[in-house]
Amino acid sequence: MKDTELPVLKLRKGKEDSLDRFHPWVFSGALMHMPQPGEDEIEEGDLVTISTHDGRIVGTGHFQIGSIAVRMLTFSPDEAVDEDFYGRRLEQAWELRKALNLKREDNTAFRLVHGEGDFLPGLVVDVYGPTAVMQAHSPGMHFARDIIARRLVALKDAGIENVYYKSETTLPYKAQLDPHNDYILGHFAGDTAMENGFTFHVDWLRGQKTGFFVDQRDNRSLLRQYSNGRKVLNMFCYTGGFSLAALAGGAKEVVSVDSSAKAISLTDANVALNFNDGRHRSSAEDAFKFLDNMGKDEYNLIVLDPPAFAKHRSALRNALQGYRRLNAKAFEKIAPGGILFTFSCSQAVNKEQFRLAVFSAAASTGRRVRILHQMTQPADHPVNIYHPEGEYLKGLVLYVE
Ligand code: SAH
């Protein structure tokens, strides 16, 4: 039964169109009145009912202060958002991962919940063996964290025993929720996980995001196929995922670079867990400086996987320039017959813009370049077709003559 007590927020006339196409965001400007906590009887994170200006119920979502005022959880006027709601959504998310066969003896790391892609906007859950690392990006999900944790460990055959909550840096600072990173359920139970046969340390306590970038799994497998006999440079290596793939693929030599000394020690540790044959070196250095200082033709396989250059649309211009500069340096230095794996994980940069930035970088060096593969995020990061913004990872594999 639907909870009839929820506050109703009305849309301005004509603002229901995107919601009628199931886009899950309500912008503050679409509301007849943007509630002000303190003045109106509504707090950040509260559940609200959305209706059209003339009273038709559109669905239910989480309210928050900001340009995205409501993140829609359901478009069914009769569906209550209660503990069973979260339970059902998590079961559906787990059903999909089972279909993808991502939980295996040789693969224990995968994304279980990918926000809008799993119809749970504001929530991310990555699984590392018996531990789920959960991140709330909205106050509403923060308040639902205990329910979600309970339902995660209840998922049949998912094998989740511990839930670590890690939202200190993902929740809006102004909401003053003061979240603490800690176990909600269970306890520390080892910090290694497997990706396609390789063991990784996953540092969810101190690492970036949930501790590991599960979204590059398929692209690492592709790199492995190209690595035999090559001299590989893995820029922005973080925990060394691409370095391991290159070593596994028979690379002659692999050099990993990251500006963070912590990342370099994680990469070194992960290489040591899986290989011990002297083919790997690492360097804690700025990527741009490293590319400037290295010799021409030294490497014939280069990976560029930088952090998001544009966190917001306002930074788009600078971000595109950043991608252009970075890729131009790689095009200048890569050996003839070289292969470049180049990525952008900025949500604000779309596929076409990224391709244009790489294209103009290539043109500036005058080299002959062909596209071999166009890559995106793996299937455990599904894109809700009504929320195309969810497609954030873009990559190209290029053959450079
Ligand atoms: N390729 C990694 C993920 C990269 S995340 C993987 O497969 O897991 C981005 C990394 O870039 C972070 O580890 C960050 O420390 C590093 N970084 C950020 N700015 C940098 C810079 N200017 N030079 C080198 N590394 C940088």
Tab-separated table of C-alpha atoms and ligand atoms in Angstrom:
chain	number	residue	atom	x	y	z
A	1	MET	CA	0.000	0.000	0.000
A	2	LYS	CA	1.119	3.488	-0.805
A	3	ASP	CA	2.044	5.793	2.034
A	4	THR	CA	-0.434	8.640	1.632
A	5	GLU	CA	1.336	10.754	4.232
A	6	LEU	CA	4.204	11.824	2.001
A	7	PRO	CA	4.519	15.505	1.136
A	8	VAL	CA	3.494	16.247	-2.444
A	9	LEU	CA	5.711	18.421	-4.631
A	10	LYS	CA	4.002	19.792	-7.715
A	11	LEU	CA	5.694	20.233	-11.069
A	12	ARG	CA	5.285	23.372	-13.116
A	13	LYS	CA	3.090	23.000	-16.140
A	14	GLY	CA	4.808	21.019	-18.921
A	15	LYS	CA	7.674	19.875	-16.637
A	16	GLU	CA	6.352	16.309	-16.479
A	17	ASP	CA	7.565	15.389	-19.975
A	18	SER	CA	10.968	13.973	-19.014
A	19	LEU	CA	9.435	12.130	-16.055
A	20	ASP	CA	6.786	10.612	-18.293
A	21	ARG	CA	9.770	9.215	-20.200
A	22	PHE	CA	11.070	7.804	-16.899
A	23	HIS	CA	14.049	10.128	-16.542
A	24	PRO	CA	14.791	9.828	-12.809
A	25	TRP	CA	15.772	13.428	-11.962
A	26	VAL	CA	13.533	16.348	-11.027
A	27	PHE	CA	15.415	19.636	-11.292
A	28	SER	CA	14.626	22.321	-8.735
A	29	GLY	CA	13.473	24.670	-11.510
A	30	ALA	CA	10.794	22.162	-12.549
A	31	LEU	CA	9.049	22.447	-9.172
A	32	MET	CA	6.260	24.954	-8.559
A	33	HIS	CA	7.832	25.598	-5.173
A	34	MET	CA	11.280	24.445	-4.081
A	35	PRO	CA	10.832	23.500	-0.423
A	36	GLN	CA	13.077	25.218	2.126
A	37	PRO	CA	13.907	23.031	5.123
A	38	GLY	CA	13.123	24.988	8.251
A	39	GLU	CA	10.305	26.855	6.531
A	40	ASP	CA	8.475	23.975	4.877
A	41	GLU	CA	7.826	20.725	6.665
A	42	ILE	CA	10.344	18.758	4.737
A	43	GLU	CA	13.949	17.753	5.316
A	44	GLU	CA	16.711	16.686	2.979
A	45	GLY	CA	16.487	12.961	2.367
A	46	ASP	CA	12.721	12.803	2.879
A	47	LEU	CA	10.536	10.763	0.574
A	48	VAL	CA	8.223	12.921	-1.513
A	49	THR	CA	5.430	12.306	-3.993
A	50	ILE	CA	5.732	14.137	-7.296
A	51	SER	CA	2.607	15.278	-9.073
A	52	THR	CA	1.838	17.247	-12.214
A	53	HIS	CA	0.510	20.791	-11.835
A	54	ASP	CA	-3.018	19.434	-12.142
A	55	GLY	CA	-2.618	16.699	-9.573
A	56	ARG	CA	-1.684	13.536	-11.497
A	57	ILE	CA	0.709	11.444	-9.373
A	58	VAL	CA	3.985	10.759	-11.198
A	59	GLY	CA	5.847	8.751	-8.561
A	60	THR	CA	8.009	8.877	-5.436
A	61	GLY	CA	11.574	10.008	-4.863
A	62	HIS	CA	14.169	11.311	-2.415
A	63	PHE	CA	14.262	15.053	-1.876
A	64	GLN	CA	17.453	17.060	-1.491
A	65	ILE	CA	18.680	20.636	-1.804
A	66	GLY	CA	20.483	21.212	-5.068
A	67	SER	CA	19.889	21.479	-8.763
A	68	ILE	CA	18.675	17.874	-8.774
A	69	ALA	CA	15.922	18.303	-6.177
A	70	VAL	CA	14.379	14.832	-6.369
A	71	ARG	CA	15.796	11.482	-7.460
A	72	MET	CA	12.909	9.255	-8.469
A	73	LEU	CA	12.738	5.781	-6.949
A	74	THR	CA	9.485	4.606	-8.488
A	75	PHE	CA	7.100	5.736	-11.202
A	76	SER	CA	4.326	3.465	-9.909
A	77	PRO	CA	1.873	5.584	-7.923
A	78	ASP	CA	0.942	2.514	-5.888
A	79	GLU	CA	4.444	1.350	-4.961
A	80	ALA	CA	5.470	2.260	-1.420
A	81	VAL	CA	9.155	2.954	-0.755
A	82	ASP	CA	9.634	0.830	2.342
A	83	GLU	CA	12.066	-1.865	3.436
A	84	ASP	CA	10.581	-4.366	0.971
A	85	PHE	CA	11.015	-1.865	-1.826
A	86	TYR	CA	14.781	-1.763	-1.173
A	87	GLY	CA	14.800	-5.537	-0.803
A	88	ARG	CA	13.129	-6.005	-4.206
A	89	ARG	CA	15.405	-3.567	-5.983
A	90	LEU	CA	18.514	-5.235	-4.515
A	91	GLU	CA	17.222	-8.669	-5.525
A	92	GLN	CA	16.699	-7.428	-9.077
A	93	ALA	CA	20.235	-6.019	-9.109
A	94	TRP	CA	21.613	-9.353	-7.879
A	95	GLU	CA	19.551	-11.299	-10.457
A	96	LEU	CA	21.245	-9.302	-13.212
A	97	ARG	CA	24.759	-9.933	-11.810
A	98	LYS	CA	23.972	-13.652	-11.619
A	99	ALA	CA	23.005	-13.543	-15.290
A	100	LEU	CA	26.370	-11.891	-15.997
A	101	ASN	CA	28.196	-14.693	-14.159
A	102	LEU	CA	30.394	-12.245	-12.310
A	103	LYS	CA	30.610	-14.100	-9.012
A	104	ARG	CA	32.946	-17.006	-9.666
A	105	GLU	CA	35.886	-18.689	-8.045
A	106	ASP	CA	38.260	-16.581	-10.156
A	107	ASN	CA	36.217	-13.351	-9.977
A	108	THR	CA	34.919	-11.999	-6.688
A	109	ALA	CA	34.826	-8.250	-7.430
A	110	PHE	CA	31.842	-6.690	-9.143
A	111	ARG	CA	29.420	-3.791	-8.914
A	112	LEU	CA	26.111	-4.884	-7.455
A	113	VAL	CA	24.298	-1.545	-7.528
A	114	HIS	CA	25.011	1.181	-10.058
A	115	GLY	CA	22.684	4.048	-9.063
A	116	GLU	CA	20.199	4.994	-11.752
A	117	GLY	CA	21.340	1.960	-13.771
A	118	ASP	CA	19.751	-0.218	-11.095
A	119	PHE	CA	16.794	2.101	-10.417
A	120	LEU	CA	18.353	3.148	-7.101
A	121	PRO	CA	19.606	6.674	-7.803
A	122	GLY	CA	22.138	7.844	-5.239
A	123	LEU	CA	23.386	4.373	-4.287
A	124	VAL	CA	26.532	2.489	-5.302
A	125	VAL	CA	27.490	-0.942	-3.962
A	126	ASP	CA	30.653	-2.806	-4.953
A	127	VAL	CA	31.202	-6.357	-3.761
A	128	TYR	CA	34.614	-7.782	-2.857
A	129	GLY	CA	34.144	-11.392	-1.832
A	130	PRO	CA	32.221	-11.429	1.477
A	131	THR	CA	32.325	-7.636	1.845
A	132	ALA	CA	30.042	-5.087	0.217
A	133	VAL	CA	31.254	-1.492	0.110
A	134	MET	CA	28.336	0.893	-0.020
A	135	GLN	CA	28.345	4.567	-1.001
A	136	ALA	CA	25.432	6.969	-0.621
A	137	HIS	CA	25.422	9.959	-2.933
A	138	SER	CA	22.131	11.354	-1.652
A	139	PRO	CA	20.816	12.095	1.848
A	140	GLY	CA	17.856	9.788	1.157
A	141	MET	CA	20.154	6.808	0.634
A	142	HIS	CA	22.163	7.814	3.712
A	143	PHE	CA	19.030	7.534	5.848
A	144	ALA	CA	18.164	4.173	4.246
A	145	ARG	CA	21.649	2.745	4.862
A	146	ASP	CA	20.744	0.335	7.658
A	147	ILE	CA	17.813	-1.135	5.735
A	148	ILE	CA	19.979	-1.503	2.640
A	149	ALA	CA	22.754	-3.193	4.621
A	150	ARG	CA	20.288	-5.677	6.125
A	151	ARG	CA	18.902	-6.500	2.710
A	152	LEU	CA	22.360	-6.896	1.196
A	153	VAL	CA	23.364	-9.644	3.608
A	154	ALA	CA	19.954	-11.280	3.040
A	155	LEU	CA	20.518	-11.711	-0.718
A	156	LYS	CA	20.415	-15.405	-1.428
A	157	ASP	CA	23.734	-16.878	-2.619
A	158	ALA	CA	25.413	-13.487	-2.890
A	159	GLY	CA	27.639	-14.450	0.050
A	160	ILE	CA	27.694	-10.923	1.524
A	161	GLU	CA	28.553	-11.004	5.239
A	162	ASN	CA	30.024	-7.573	5.877
A	163	VAL	CA	28.799	-4.172	4.789
A	164	TYR	CA	31.236	-1.273	4.924
A	165	TYR	CA	29.646	2.158	4.612
A	166	LYS	CA	31.881	4.705	2.892
A	167	SER	CA	30.141	8.007	2.250
A	168	GLU	CA	32.352	10.610	3.922
A	169	THR	CA	33.277	12.104	0.574
A	170	THR	CA	30.211	11.294	-1.543
A	171	LEU	CA	27.391	12.990	0.360
A	172	PRO	CA	26.643	16.675	-0.177
A	173	TYR	CA	28.759	18.485	2.370
A	174	LYS	CA	26.091	21.119	2.991
A	175	ALA	CA	23.551	18.527	4.125
A	176	GLN	CA	25.639	18.267	7.343
A	177	LEU	CA	24.991	14.565	7.736
A	178	ASP	CA	28.454	13.960	9.164
A	179	PRO	CA	28.654	10.361	7.949
A	180	HIS	CA	31.336	8.049	9.321
A	181	ASN	CA	33.059	5.415	7.285
A	182	ASP	CA	32.598	2.150	9.148
A	183	TYR	CA	31.144	-1.335	9.073
A	184	ILE	CA	27.362	-1.261	9.401
A	185	LEU	CA	27.231	-5.037	9.567
A	186	GLY	CA	29.989	-7.588	10.087
A	187	HIS	CA	33.657	-6.699	10.334
A	188	PHE	CA	36.937	-6.660	8.480
A	189	ALA	CA	37.370	-10.025	6.781
A	190	GLY	CA	40.441	-9.698	4.584
A	191	ASP	CA	41.114	-7.138	1.916
A	192	THR	CA	41.789	-9.122	-1.217
A	193	ALA	CA	39.481	-9.849	-4.123
A	194	MET	CA	39.875	-11.491	-7.506
A	195	GLU	CA	39.372	-10.124	-10.964
A	196	ASN	CA	39.569	-12.644	-13.781
A	197	GLY	CA	42.043	-14.835	-11.944
A	198	PHE	CA	44.228	-12.110	-10.409
A	199	THR	CA	44.347	-11.277	-6.733
A	200	PHE	CA	44.188	-7.625	-5.706
A	201	HIS	CA	44.449	-5.824	-2.402
A	202	VAL	CA	41.371	-3.635	-2.149
A	203	ASP	CA	41.792	-0.781	0.267
A	204	TRP	CA	38.254	0.311	0.970
A	205	LEU	CA	39.366	1.926	4.211
A	206	ARG	CA	41.693	4.453	2.634
A	207	GLY	CA	41.498	3.973	-1.134
A	208	GLN	CA	39.648	6.068	-3.701
A	209	LYS	CA	36.013	5.311	-4.484
A	210	THR	CA	35.186	1.895	-3.054
A	211	GLY	CA	38.858	0.872	-3.185
A	212	PHE	CA	39.148	-0.521	-6.687
A	213	PHE	CA	37.998	0.441	-10.166
A	214	VAL	CA	35.815	-2.511	-11.125
A	215	ASP	CA	34.622	-0.621	-14.192
A	216	GLN	CA	37.784	-1.371	-16.197
A	217	ARG	CA	37.494	-5.174	-15.946
A	218	ASP	CA	36.568	-5.827	-19.592
A	219	ASN	CA	39.020	-3.252	-20.908
A	220	ARG	CA	41.839	-4.838	-18.905
A	221	SER	CA	40.981	-8.177	-20.529
A	222	LEU	CA	41.196	-6.557	-23.942
A	223	LEU	CA	44.578	-5.039	-23.097
A	224	ARG	CA	45.843	-8.453	-22.101
A	225	GLN	CA	45.216	-9.675	-25.655
A	226	TYR	CA	47.394	-6.911	-27.107
A	227	SER	CA	50.290	-7.122	-24.663
A	228	ASN	CA	52.383	-10.006	-25.896
A	229	GLY	CA	55.964	-8.903	-26.444
A	230	ARG	CA	55.155	-5.226	-25.981
A	231	LYS	CA	56.726	-2.529	-23.846
A	232	VAL	CA	53.809	-1.174	-21.874
A	233	LEU	CA	53.353	2.163	-20.142
A	234	ASN	CA	50.384	2.247	-17.748
A	235	MET	CA	49.658	5.875	-16.901
A	236	PHE	CA	47.401	6.728	-13.927
A	237	CYS	CA	47.802	3.134	-12.732
A	238	TYR	CA	46.127	3.481	-9.279
A	239	THR	CA	46.045	-0.162	-8.055
A	240	GLY	CA	47.723	-1.498	-11.196
A	241	GLY	CA	44.821	-3.320	-12.857
A	242	PHE	CA	46.066	-2.677	-16.376
A	243	SER	CA	49.653	-3.491	-15.355
A	244	LEU	CA	48.628	-6.959	-14.211
A	245	ALA	CA	46.668	-7.543	-17.391
A	246	ALA	CA	49.706	-6.555	-19.459
A	247	LEU	CA	52.021	-8.838	-17.482
A	248	ALA	CA	49.545	-11.687	-17.882
A	249	GLY	CA	49.383	-11.059	-21.609
A	250	GLY	CA	53.127	-11.551	-21.991
A	251	ALA	CA	54.397	-7.960	-22.012
A	252	LYS	CA	58.187	-7.688	-22.237
A	253	GLU	CA	58.224	-4.867	-19.739
A	254	VAL	CA	55.596	-2.842	-17.872
A	255	VAL	CA	56.052	0.599	-16.339
A	256	SER	CA	53.304	1.927	-14.036
A	257	VAL	CA	52.985	5.643	-13.297
A	258	ASP	CA	50.792	7.505	-10.813
A	259	SER	CA	51.322	10.801	-9.024
A	260	SER	CA	50.239	9.244	-5.734
A	261	ALA	CA	52.937	7.366	-3.810
A	262	LYS	CA	50.157	5.406	-2.095
A	263	ALA	CA	48.837	4.226	-5.469
A	264	ILE	CA	52.323	3.162	-6.516
A	265	SER	CA	52.786	1.085	-3.379
A	266	LEU	CA	49.377	-0.543	-4.002
A	267	THR	CA	50.396	-1.345	-7.576
A	268	ASP	CA	53.743	-2.778	-6.463
A	269	ALA	CA	51.999	-4.922	-3.861
A	270	ASN	CA	49.455	-6.197	-6.380
A	271	VAL	CA	52.130	-7.049	-8.921
A	272	ALA	CA	54.051	-8.907	-6.209
A	273	LEU	CA	50.921	-10.885	-5.309
A	274	ASN	CA	50.688	-12.270	-8.844
A	275	PHE	CA	54.064	-12.035	-10.619
A	276	ASN	CA	57.656	-12.109	-9.568
A	277	ASP	CA	59.733	-12.027	-12.707
A	278	GLY	CA	61.270	-8.552	-12.802
A	279	ARG	CA	59.278	-7.271	-15.760
A	280	HIS	CA	57.584	-4.496	-13.771
A	281	ARG	CA	58.769	-1.067	-12.620
A	282	SER	CA	56.840	1.842	-11.190
A	283	SER	CA	57.269	5.550	-10.758
A	284	ALA	CA	55.434	8.032	-8.503
A	285	GLU	CA	55.372	10.978	-10.843
A	286	ASP	CA	53.071	13.414	-12.592
A	287	ALA	CA	51.840	11.849	-15.835
A	288	PHE	CA	52.340	14.963	-17.938
A	289	LYS	CA	55.931	15.365	-16.703
A	290	PHE	CA	56.678	11.686	-17.259
A	291	LEU	CA	55.431	11.880	-20.849
A	292	ASP	CA	57.482	15.029	-21.454
A	293	ASN	CA	60.661	13.466	-20.133
A	294	MET	CA	60.456	9.990	-21.651
A	295	GLY	CA	62.142	9.173	-24.948
A	296	LYS	CA	60.413	8.861	-28.282
A	297	ASP	CA	59.504	5.317	-29.401
A	298	GLU	CA	60.243	3.878	-25.939
A	299	TYR	CA	56.826	2.252	-25.558
A	300	ASN	CA	54.575	0.541	-28.066
A	301	LEU	CA	51.552	0.113	-25.823
A	302	ILE	CA	50.335	3.032	-23.708
A	303	VAL	CA	47.329	3.218	-21.368
A	304	LEU	CA	45.905	6.628	-20.417
A	305	ASP	CA	43.226	6.319	-17.745
A	306	PRO	CA	43.188	9.714	-16.012
A	307	PRO	CA	40.805	10.783	-13.245
A	308	ALA	CA	37.663	12.650	-14.326
A	309	PHE	CA	38.965	15.962	-15.697
A	310	ALA	CA	35.433	17.436	-15.558
A	311	LYS	CA	33.421	16.756	-12.440
A	312	HIS	CA	30.815	19.294	-13.589
A	313	ARG	CA	29.578	20.670	-16.858
A	314	SER	CA	31.161	24.048	-16.053
A	315	ALA	CA	34.603	22.480	-16.292
A	316	LEU	CA	33.952	20.956	-19.700
A	317	ARG	CA	36.161	23.266	-21.757
A	318	ASN	CA	39.204	22.788	-19.568
A	319	ALA	CA	38.578	19.073	-19.404
A	320	LEU	CA	38.527	18.732	-23.181
A	321	GLN	CA	41.770	20.688	-23.370
A	322	GLY	CA	43.227	18.356	-20.739
A	323	TYR	CA	42.316	15.254	-22.762
A	324	ARG	CA	43.700	16.874	-25.889
A	325	ARG	CA	47.031	17.773	-24.244
A	326	LEU	CA	47.452	14.404	-22.595
A	327	ASN	CA	46.670	12.395	-25.708
A	328	ALA	CA	48.854	14.630	-27.899
A	329	LYS	CA	51.835	13.814	-25.656
A	330	ALA	CA	51.166	10.094	-26.064
A	331	PHE	CA	50.784	10.400	-29.848
A	332	GLU	CA	54.115	12.266	-29.988
A	333	LYS	CA	55.992	9.577	-28.119
A	334	ILE	CA	54.429	6.198	-28.924
A	335	ALA	CA	56.485	3.937	-31.202
A	336	PRO	CA	55.259	3.291	-34.775
A	337	GLY	CA	52.862	0.349	-34.790
A	338	GLY	CA	51.964	1.306	-31.226
A	339	ILE	CA	48.636	0.781	-29.548
A	340	LEU	CA	47.043	3.416	-27.371
A	341	PHE	CA	44.281	2.632	-24.866
A	342	THR	CA	42.787	5.999	-23.947
A	343	PHE	CA	39.880	6.679	-21.575
A	344	SER	CA	37.646	9.336	-20.106
A	345	CYS	CA	35.501	8.692	-17.050
A	346	SER	CA	34.031	12.228	-16.890
A	347	GLN	CA	30.267	12.045	-16.981
A	348	ALA	CA	30.140	15.636	-18.262
A	349	VAL	CA	32.156	14.695	-21.379
A	350	ASN	CA	30.192	12.716	-23.927
A	351	LYS	CA	31.476	10.106	-26.351
A	352	GLU	CA	31.580	12.482	-29.309
A	353	GLN	CA	33.373	15.242	-27.388
A	354	PHE	CA	35.976	12.791	-26.128
A	355	ARG	CA	36.506	11.376	-29.589
A	356	LEU	CA	36.942	14.892	-30.986
A	357	ALA	CA	39.512	15.755	-28.310
A	358	VAL	CA	41.514	12.617	-29.154
A	359	PHE	CA	41.054	13.252	-32.879
A	360	SER	CA	42.442	16.773	-32.644
A	361	ALA	CA	45.338	15.528	-30.492
A	362	ALA	CA	46.180	12.979	-33.196
A	363	ALA	CA	45.874	15.581	-35.955
A	364	SER	CA	48.217	17.945	-34.101
A	365	THR	CA	50.975	15.317	-34.327
A	366	GLY	CA	50.194	14.392	-37.933
A	367	ARG	CA	50.320	10.644	-37.273
A	368	ARG	CA	48.218	8.072	-39.047
A	369	VAL	CA	45.753	6.761	-36.448
A	370	ARG	CA	42.985	4.200	-36.706
A	371	ILE	CA	40.301	3.197	-34.232
A	372	LEU	CA	40.392	-0.504	-33.385
A	373	HIS	CA	37.869	-0.620	-30.526
A	374	GLN	CA	35.397	1.718	-28.904
A	375	MET	CA	34.877	0.859	-25.280
A	376	THR	CA	32.547	1.666	-22.476
A	377	GLN	CA	31.723	0.466	-18.974
A	378	PRO	CA	31.029	-3.220	-18.306
A	379	ALA	CA	27.612	-4.810	-17.882
A	380	ASP	CA	27.623	-4.573	-14.096
A	381	HIS	CA	27.481	-0.785	-14.640
A	382	PRO	CA	24.268	-0.875	-16.701
A	383	VAL	CA	22.875	2.243	-18.335
A	384	ASN	CA	19.214	2.924	-17.717
A	385	ILE	CA	17.985	3.693	-21.240
A	386	TYR	CA	15.934	6.593	-19.883
A	387	HIS	CA	19.007	8.052	-18.189
A	388	PRO	CA	21.689	8.249	-20.890
A	389	GLU	CA	23.887	10.354	-18.549
A	390	GLY	CA	24.663	7.058	-16.821
A	391	GLU	CA	27.061	6.108	-19.611
A	392	TYR	CA	30.173	7.729	-18.189
A	393	LEU	CA	33.148	5.597	-19.236
A	394	LYS	CA	34.444	6.055	-22.759
A	395	GLY	CA	37.528	4.503	-24.280
A	396	LEU	CA	39.276	4.079	-27.592
A	397	VAL	CA	41.908	1.585	-28.664
A	398	LEU	CA	43.976	3.212	-31.390
A	399	TYR	CA	46.593	1.909	-33.799
A	400	VAL	CA	49.252	4.541	-34.303
A	401	GLU	CA	51.630	4.382	-37.271
B	1	SAH	N1	43.674	3.028	-14.215
B	1	SAH	C1	43.294	2.846	-12.843
B	1	SAH	C2	42.354	3.895	-12.342
B	1	SAH	C3	42.854	5.311	-12.490
B	1	SAH	S1	42.179	6.418	-11.332
B	1	SAH	C4	42.730	1.443	-12.658
B	1	SAH	O1	42.643	0.662	-13.617
B	1	SAH	O2	42.374	1.104	-11.524
B	1	SAH	C5	43.129	7.833	-11.615
B	1	SAH	C6	44.517	7.837	-10.979
B	1	SAH	O3	45.195	8.959	-11.510
B	1	SAH	C7	44.562	7.973	-9.470
B	1	SAH	O4	45.246	6.882	-8.922
B	1	SAH	C8	45.339	9.289	-9.224
B	1	SAH	O5	46.248	9.201	-8.138
B	1	SAH	C9	46.084	9.441	-10.512
B	1	SAH	N2	46.453	10.817	-10.898
B	1	SAH	C10	45.717	11.942	-10.779
B	1	SAH	N3	46.371	12.989	-11.330
B	1	SAH	C11	47.538	12.516	-11.824
B	1	SAH	C12	48.637	13.098	-12.524
B	1	SAH	N4	48.654	14.395	-12.846
B	1	SAH	N5	49.657	12.305	-12.890
B	1	SAH	C13	49.646	10.983	-12.573
B	1	SAH	N6	48.637	10.392	-11.915
B	1	SAH	C14	47.597	11.131	-11.545
